[in-house]
Amino acid sequence: MTTLTAKDKQTVKAFWAKVSGKSEDIGASAVARMLVVYPQTKTYFSHWQDQSPNSPAARKHGKTVMMGVGDAVTKIDDLKEGLKELSQLHAFTLRVDPANFKILSHNILVVMAVMFPTDFTPEVHVSLDKFLAAVSLALAEKQGQEDPGVGVNLFRVTPARN
Amino acid sequence: MVQWSESERTIINGIFSHLDYDDLGPKAFSRCLIVYPWTQRYFSSFGNLHNAEAIMGNANVAAHGIKVLHGLDLGLKHMDDIMGAYAELSSLHSEKLHVDPDNFKLLSDCITIVVAAKLGKAFTPETQAAFHKFLAVVVSALGKQYH
């Protein structure tokens, strides 16, 4: 797994500055494509009334995901630390198989190609691909570690009542 | 045997009938070499691959990109027996070229991205799904003769 070079970080930040205004559309399109092209990913959204790719729930999820990506751009110098909470969420609450991060990342890249064909050059592509892989790795960080919630709940002391 | 719906056949044939192989072949292949640099290991005879600019300007890369993209024509002509159609190419890539079959998926991802860039909004999720299925079957067929 290669680390992000200074050039990668610069490239990602510059490209993000160009495209972040459209982040909601990017997210909605990426999630829609993921649900259509990789239907096994729908298993994570069985709680949605409407699992269709253009449903309000899917659009909202796309927005949430891209907000996370945007946040990760600001924490690009220490993704492991910066995404600690999101990693706990994905590992212990959502229990997402990390292979799916790759799938969503690929669809984000496809959307970038569709929406920004001239800006999404091979150089931007490689830096963004590495960045999304690093984000995915940070999100998968907590997998296999102990769920901190278990220990805390078992041994919590009930406060005395007067 | 892979089942194709009428809609999938129409979409896939549609993509290929408008495909500019001379433009997208070099673009897809050079992206693969740039984004997944370990794939360069098979092309030490191609000359200068030191950076993205060199790769994108390399005539050997361009020629090979066109050749590889035309390799998909075989699948298009034999959609109902893609496994059989690629048996020979699969043996070639395994026994002669010694290509790690994981790389086929990487190249297919790059092909997807350059086709997406070319088609823009016309590359709808449904179009992507049909194209992805086609590429996945070809990739699987290419890996079939490895043992």
Coordinates of N, CA and C in Angstrom, one line a residue, chain B residues 13-91:
Chain B
N13 N -23.6 -3.5 -27.8 CA -23.3 -3.2 -29.2 C -23.3 -1.7 -29.5
G14 N -24.1 -1.0 -28.9 CA -24.2 0.4 -29.1 C -22.8 1.1 -28.7
I15 N -22.3 0.7 -27.5 CA -21.0 1.3 -27.1 C -19.9 1.0 -28.1
F16 N -19.9 -0.2 -28.6 CA -18.8 -0.6 -29.5 C -18.9 0.0 -30.9
S17 N -20.2 0.1 -31.3 CA -20.4 0.7 -32.7 C -19.9 2.1 -32.8
H18 N -19.9 2.8 -31.6 CA -19.4 4.2 -31.7 C -18.1 4.4 -31.1
L19 N -17.4 3.3 -30.8 CA -16.1 3.4 -30.1 C -15.0 3.9 -31.0
D20 N -14.2 4.9 -30.6 CA -13.1 5.3 -31.4 C -11.9 4.6 -30.7
Y21 N -11.5 3.4 -31.3 CA -10.5 2.6 -30.8 C -9.1 3.3 -30.7
D22 N -8.9 4.1 -31.8 CA -7.6 4.8 -31.9 C -7.4 5.9 -30.8
D23 N -8.5 6.3 -30.3 CA -8.5 7.4 -29.2 C -8.5 6.7 -27.9
L24 N -9.5 5.8 -27.7 CA -9.7 5.3 -26.3 C -8.7 4.2 -26.0
G25 N -8.2 3.4 -27.0 CA -7.3 2.3 -26.7 C -6.0 2.9 -25.9
P26 N -5.4 3.9 -26.6 CA -4.2 4.5 -25.9 C -4.5 5.1 -24.6
K27 N -5.7 5.8 -24.5 CA -6.1 6.4 -23.2 C -6.2 5.4 -22.1
A28 N -6.9 4.3 -22.4 CA -7.2 3.3 -21.4 C -5.9 2.6 -20.9
F29 N -5.1 2.3 -21.9 CA -3.9 1.5 -21.6 C -2.9 2.4 -20.8
S30 N -2.8 3.6 -21.3 CA -1.8 4.5 -20.6 C -2.3 4.8 -19.2
R31 N -3.6 5.0 -19.0 CA -4.1 5.2 -17.6 C -3.8 4.0 -16.7
C32 N -3.9 2.8 -17.3 CA -3.6 1.6 -16.5 C -2.1 1.6 -16.1
L33 N -1.2 2.0 -17.0 CA 0.2 2.0 -16.6 C 0.5 3.1 -15.6
I34 N -0.2 4.2 -15.7 CA 0.0 5.3 -14.8 C -0.6 5.1 -13.4
V35 N -1.9 4.6 -13.4 CA -2.6 4.5 -12.1 C -2.2 3.2 -11.3
Y36 N -1.8 2.2 -12.1 CA -1.3 0.9 -11.5 C 0.1 0.6 -12.0
P37 N 1.1 1.3 -11.5 CA 2.4 1.3 -12.1 C 3.0 -0.1 -12.1
W38 N 2.6 -1.0 -11.3 CA 3.2 -2.3 -11.3 C 2.9 -3.0 -12.6
T39 N 1.9 -2.6 -13.4 CA 1.5 -3.2 -14.6 C 2.6 -2.9 -15.7
Q40 N 3.5 -2.0 -15.4 CA 4.6 -1.7 -16.3 C 5.5 -2.8 -16.5
R41 N 5.5 -3.7 -15.5 CA 6.5 -4.8 -15.5 C 6.5 -5.6 -16.8
Y42 N 5.3 -5.6 -17.5 CA 5.3 -6.5 -18.7 C 5.7 -5.8 -19.9
F43 N 6.1 -4.5 -19.8 CA 6.4 -3.7 -21.0 C 7.8 -3.0 -20.9
S44 N 8.8 -3.7 -20.4 CA 10.1 -3.2 -20.3 C 10.7 -2.8 -21.6
S45 N 10.2 -3.5 -22.7 CA 10.7 -3.2 -24.0 C 10.1 -2.0 -24.7
F46 N 9.1 -1.4 -24.0 CA 8.4 -0.3 -24.6 C 9.1 1.1 -24.6
G47 N 10.3 1.1 -23.9 CA 11.0 2.4 -23.9 C 10.6 3.2 -22.6
N48 N 10.6 4.5 -22.8 CA 10.4 5.4 -21.6 C 9.0 5.4 -21.0
L49 N 9.0 4.8 -19.8 CA 7.7 4.8 -19.1 C 7.8 5.5 -17.7
H50 N 8.8 6.4 -17.6 CA 9.2 6.9 -16.3 C 8.2 7.8 -15.6
N51 N 7.3 8.5 -16.4 CA 6.3 9.3 -15.8 C 5.1 9.3 -16.7
A52 N 4.1 10.0 -16.2 CA 2.8 10.0 -16.9 C 2.9 10.6 -18.3
E53 N 3.7 11.7 -18.4 CA 3.9 12.4 -19.6 C 4.6 11.4 -20.7
A54 N 5.6 10.7 -20.2 CA 6.3 9.8 -21.1 C 5.4 8.7 -21.6
I55 N 4.6 8.2 -20.6 CA 3.7 7.1 -21.0 C 2.7 7.6 -22.0
M56 N 2.1 8.7 -21.8 CA 1.1 9.2 -22.7 C 1.6 9.6 -24.0
G57 N 2.9 9.8 -24.1 CA 3.5 10.2 -25.4 C 4.2 9.0 -26.1
N58 N 4.2 7.8 -25.5 CA 4.9 6.7 -26.0 C 4.1 6.0 -27.1
A59 N 4.7 5.9 -28.3 CA 4.1 5.3 -29.4 C 3.8 3.8 -29.2
N60 N 4.7 3.1 -28.5 CA 4.5 1.7 -28.3 C 3.2 1.5 -27.4
V61 N 3.1 2.3 -26.4 CA 1.9 2.3 -25.5 C 0.7 2.5 -26.3
A62 N 0.7 3.5 -27.2 CA -0.5 3.8 -28.0 C -0.9 2.7 -28.9
A63 N 0.1 2.1 -29.6 CA -0.2 1.0 -30.5 C -0.7 -0.2 -29.7
H64 N -0.1 -0.5 -28.6 CA -0.6 -1.6 -27.8 C -2.0 -1.4 -27.2
G65 N -2.3 -0.2 -26.9 CA -3.6 0.2 -26.4 C -4.7 -0.1 -27.4
I66 N -4.4 0.2 -28.6 CA -5.4 0.0 -29.7 C -5.6 -1.5 -29.9
K67 N -4.4 -2.2 -29.9 CA -4.5 -3.7 -30.1 C -5.4 -4.3 -29.0
V68 N -5.1 -3.9 -27.7 CA -5.8 -4.5 -26.6 C -7.3 -4.2 -26.7
L69 N -7.6 -3.0 -27.0 CA -9.0 -2.6 -27.0 C -9.8 -3.4 -28.1
H70 N -9.1 -3.6 -29.3 CA -9.7 -4.5 -30.3 C -9.8 -5.9 -29.8
G71 N -9.1 -6.3 -28.8 CA -9.2 -7.6 -28.3 C -10.6 -7.9 -27.7
L72 N -11.3 -6.8 -27.4 CA -12.7 -7.0 -26.9 C -13.7 -7.4 -28.0
D73 N -13.3 -7.1 -29.2 CA -14.1 -7.4 -30.4 C -14.5 -8.9 -30.4
L74 N -13.6 -9.7 -29.9 CA -13.8 -11.2 -29.9 C -15.0 -11.5 -29.0
G75 N -15.1 -10.9 -27.9 CA -16.2 -11.1 -27.0 C -17.5 -10.6 -27.6
L76 N -17.4 -9.5 -28.3 CA -18.6 -8.9 -28.9 C -19.1 -9.8 -30.0
K77 N -18.2 -10.4 -30.8 CA -18.7 -11.3 -31.9 C -19.2 -12.6 -31.3
H78 N -18.8 -13.0 -30.2 CA -19.2 -14.3 -29.6 C -19.8 -14.2 -28.3
M79 N -20.8 -13.3 -28.1 CA -21.3 -13.0 -26.8 C -21.9 -14.3 -26.1
D80 N -22.3 -15.2 -26.9 CA -22.9 -16.4 -26.3 C -21.9 -17.5 -26.0
D81 N -20.6 -17.3 -26.3 CA -19.6 -18.2 -25.9 C -18.3 -17.5 -25.7
I82 N -18.3 -16.5 -24.7 CA -17.1 -15.7 -24.5 C -16.0 -16.6 -23.9
M83 N -16.4 -17.6 -23.1 CA -15.3 -18.5 -22.5 C -14.6 -19.1 -23.6
G84 N -15.3 -19.7 -24.6 CA -14.7 -20.4 -25.7 C -13.9 -19.5 -26.6
A85 N -14.4 -18.3 -26.8 CA -13.8 -17.4 -27.7 C -12.4 -16.9 -27.2
Y86 N -12.2 -16.8 -25.9 CA -11.0 -16.3 -25.3 C -10.0 -17.4 -24.9
A87 N -10.3 -18.7 -25.2 CA -9.5 -19.8 -24.7 C -8.1 -19.6 -25.1
E88 N -7.9 -19.3 -26.4 CA -6.5 -19.2 -26.9 C -5.8 -18.0 -26.3
L89 N -6.5 -16.9 -26.2 CA -5.8 -15.7 -25.7 C -5.5 -15.9 -24.2
S90 N -6.4 -16.7 -23.5 CA -6.1 -16.9 -22.1 C -4.8 -17.7 -22.0
S91 N -4.7 -18.8 -22.8 CA -3.5 -19.6 -22.7 C -2.2 -18.7 -23.0

